[in-house]
């Protein structure tokens, strides 16, 4: 089991979230994950990372699979201009590679925002630290353990 997957599993266990981590052929995109799992694309919780231009820190937007993060709305809720986060910054500040970024289990504390669309489902699925692993959870549980703020940032 990879270090990334172990970190995610440890957070889920510590929060007493009874879930199974599932290995998929590929879950690098929301469409891939939804097809592999057999759920609606909006039940996939995408973890989108931006770079805070003022803070130099990664900012996480947990969004429904079919939604897009609106850069202007995202910057407004983050309270700073946002730019593209490169793979090195994402790996350094989250501990995850692009395509496997989980909403939980980051190596450093991260500011996080949660798409209200995800709360419309009983169950959502999120990356478990690798491009091939996902876990199922109640949206309220992910909102809580990610320490995210639920707000609108999509277009």
Tab-separated table of C-alpha atoms in Angstrom:
chain	number	residue	atom	x	y	z
A	1	UNK	CA	0.000	0.000	0.000
A	2	UNK	CA	1.407	3.415	-1.000
A	3	UNK	CA	2.247	6.066	1.615
A	4	UNK	CA	-0.446	8.316	0.126
A	5	UNK	CA	-3.113	5.639	0.387
A	6	UNK	CA	-2.022	4.833	3.965
A	7	UNK	CA	-2.408	8.511	4.958
A	8	UNK	CA	-5.936	8.664	3.551
A	9	UNK	CA	-6.871	5.366	5.193
A	10	UNK	CA	-5.517	6.615	8.545
A	11	UNK	CA	-7.651	9.785	8.377
A	12	UNK	CA	-10.759	7.789	7.493
A	13	UNK	CA	-10.104	5.322	10.319
A	14	UNK	CA	-9.417	8.101	12.838
A	15	UNK	CA	-12.730	9.732	11.915
A	16	UNK	CA	-14.515	6.359	12.278
A	17	UNK	CA	-15.723	6.500	8.692
A	18	UNK	CA	-16.626	2.952	7.775
A	19	UNK	CA	-15.706	2.729	4.129
A	20	UNK	CA	-13.849	0.552	1.737
A	21	UNK	CA	-11.064	1.835	-0.478
A	22	UNK	CA	-11.661	0.463	-3.965
A	23	UNK	CA	-9.025	-0.063	-6.629
A	24	UNK	CA	-10.148	0.954	-10.105
A	25	UNK	CA	-8.460	0.494	-13.488
A	26	UNK	CA	-8.040	4.269	-13.596
A	27	UNK	CA	-9.668	7.130	-11.697
A	28	UNK	CA	-7.473	10.021	-12.856
A	29	UNK	CA	-10.523	11.965	-14.101
A	30	UNK	CA	-14.052	12.250	-12.741
A	31	UNK	CA	-15.410	10.593	-15.883
A	32	UNK	CA	-12.987	7.658	-15.483
A	33	UNK	CA	-13.935	7.222	-11.838
A	34	UNK	CA	-17.686	7.482	-12.427
A	35	UNK	CA	-17.518	4.907	-15.214
A	36	UNK	CA	-15.404	2.518	-13.129
A	37	UNK	CA	-17.674	2.805	-10.081
A	38	UNK	CA	-21.007	3.058	-11.888
A	39	UNK	CA	-22.204	6.309	-10.354
A	40	UNK	CA	-23.196	9.766	-11.592
A	41	UNK	CA	-20.289	12.007	-12.535
A	42	UNK	CA	-21.399	14.601	-9.944
A	43	UNK	CA	-20.974	11.964	-7.212
A	44	UNK	CA	-17.228	12.149	-7.826
A	45	UNK	CA	-15.576	14.658	-5.491
A	46	UNK	CA	-12.766	16.186	-7.550
A	47	UNK	CA	-9.867	17.732	-5.624
A	48	UNK	CA	-8.716	20.764	-7.596
A	49	UNK	CA	-5.617	22.592	-6.352
A	50	UNK	CA	-4.782	26.217	-7.092
A	51	UNK	CA	-1.807	28.265	-5.960
A	52	UNK	CA	-2.610	31.240	-3.725
A	53	UNK	CA	-0.652	34.031	-5.398
A	54	UNK	CA	-0.247	36.039	-2.182
A	55	UNK	CA	0.283	33.182	0.285
A	56	UNK	CA	2.264	30.845	-1.964
A	57	UNK	CA	0.141	28.024	-0.522
A	58	UNK	CA	-1.994	25.401	-2.189
A	59	UNK	CA	-5.750	25.979	-1.960
A	60	UNK	CA	-8.099	22.987	-2.360
A	61	UNK	CA	-11.485	23.103	-4.075
A	62	UNK	CA	-13.522	19.915	-3.620
A	63	UNK	CA	-16.069	19.970	-6.424
A	64	UNK	CA	-18.676	17.744	-8.040
A	65	UNK	CA	-17.283	15.830	-11.014
A	66	UNK	CA	-19.362	17.614	-13.628
A	67	UNK	CA	-18.709	21.103	-12.283
A	68	UNK	CA	-15.887	23.475	-13.155
A	69	UNK	CA	-14.185	25.774	-10.701
A	70	UNK	CA	-14.839	29.379	-11.716
A	71	UNK	CA	-11.488	31.172	-11.274
A	72	UNK	CA	-13.062	34.508	-10.280
A	73	UNK	CA	-15.458	32.969	-7.733
A	74	UNK	CA	-12.662	30.765	-6.387
A	75	UNK	CA	-10.341	33.745	-5.914
A	76	UNK	CA	-13.130	35.654	-4.163
A	77	UNK	CA	-13.797	32.859	-1.646
A	78	UNK	CA	-10.058	32.257	-1.144
A	79	UNK	CA	-9.496	35.954	-0.512
A	80	UNK	CA	-6.482	36.114	-2.811
A	81	UNK	CA	-5.644	35.828	-6.492
A	82	UNK	CA	-5.205	32.235	-7.613
A	83	UNK	CA	-2.902	30.743	-10.198
A	84	UNK	CA	-2.013	27.358	-11.569
A	85	UNK	CA	-0.393	24.973	-9.119
A	86	UNK	CA	2.296	22.859	-10.740
A	87	UNK	CA	2.904	19.177	-10.020
A	88	UNK	CA	5.905	19.891	-7.763
A	89	UNK	CA	3.951	22.302	-5.537
A	90	UNK	CA	1.002	19.909	-5.347
A	91	UNK	CA	3.249	16.991	-4.384
A	92	UNK	CA	5.201	19.071	-1.835
A	93	UNK	CA	2.217	20.667	-0.084
A	94	UNK	CA	-0.326	17.821	-0.292
A	95	UNK	CA	1.828	14.712	-0.559
A	96	UNK	CA	-0.219	13.540	-3.538
A	97	UNK	CA	0.487	13.287	-7.255
A	98	UNK	CA	-1.859	14.944	-9.724
A	99	UNK	CA	-4.705	12.551	-10.503
A	100	UNK	CA	-4.711	11.072	-7.001
A	101	UNK	CA	-5.191	14.143	-4.791
A	102	UNK	CA	-7.540	13.233	-1.971
A	103	UNK	CA	-9.691	15.725	-0.061
A	104	UNK	CA	-8.101	14.354	3.141
A	105	UNK	CA	-4.727	13.114	4.321
A	106	UNK	CA	-2.568	16.027	3.199
A	107	UNK	CA	0.991	16.279	4.529
A	108	UNK	CA	0.459	19.972	5.363
A	109	UNK	CA	-2.672	21.806	6.519
A	110	UNK	CA	-4.573	23.164	3.534
A	111	UNK	CA	-7.367	25.693	3.084
A	112	UNK	CA	-10.288	23.878	1.513
A	113	UNK	CA	-13.635	24.776	-0.020
A	114	UNK	CA	-16.518	22.347	-0.686
A	115	UNK	CA	-18.995	22.470	-3.579
A	116	UNK	CA	-22.622	22.473	-2.280
A	117	UNK	CA	-23.631	20.235	-5.223
A	118	UNK	CA	-21.882	17.313	-3.512
A	119	UNK	CA	-24.226	17.621	-0.529
A	120	UNK	CA	-27.185	16.722	-2.742
A	121	UNK	CA	-26.103	13.058	-2.700
A	122	UNK	CA	-26.268	10.424	0.035
A	123	UNK	CA	-22.911	9.029	-1.091
A	124	UNK	CA	-19.982	10.549	-2.947
A	125	UNK	CA	-16.650	9.112	-4.055
A	126	UNK	CA	-13.216	10.700	-3.731
A	127	UNK	CA	-9.632	9.889	-4.631
A	128	UNK	CA	-7.866	7.879	-1.957
A	129	UNK	CA	-4.362	9.131	-2.679
A	130	UNK	CA	-3.592	7.438	-5.992
A	131	UNK	CA	-5.015	7.618	-9.540
A	132	UNK	CA	-6.309	4.050	-9.053
A	133	UNK	CA	-8.005	4.222	-5.639
A	134	UNK	CA	-11.254	5.818	-4.470
A	135	UNK	CA	-13.356	5.727	-1.325
A	136	UNK	CA	-17.073	6.187	-0.633
A	137	UNK	CA	-18.373	8.537	2.050
A	138	UNK	CA	-21.254	10.705	3.112
A	139	UNK	CA	-20.692	14.291	1.872
A	140	UNK	CA	-21.077	15.656	5.409
A	141	UNK	CA	-18.251	13.398	6.579
A	142	UNK	CA	-15.884	14.610	3.856
A	143	UNK	CA	-16.868	18.206	4.552
A	144	UNK	CA	-16.048	17.698	8.234
A	145	UNK	CA	-12.778	15.765	7.972
A	146	UNK	CA	-11.434	17.985	5.185
A	147	UNK	CA	-12.151	21.029	7.373
A	148	UNK	CA	-13.571	22.665	4.253
A	149	UNK	CA	-15.921	25.606	3.978
A	150	UNK	CA	-19.035	24.872	1.932
A	151	UNK	CA	-19.501	27.688	-0.562
A	152	UNK	CA	-20.249	28.316	-4.233
A	153	UNK	CA	-17.187	28.593	-6.453
A	154	UNK	CA	-18.372	26.877	-9.653
A	155	UNK	CA	-19.550	28.168	-13.007
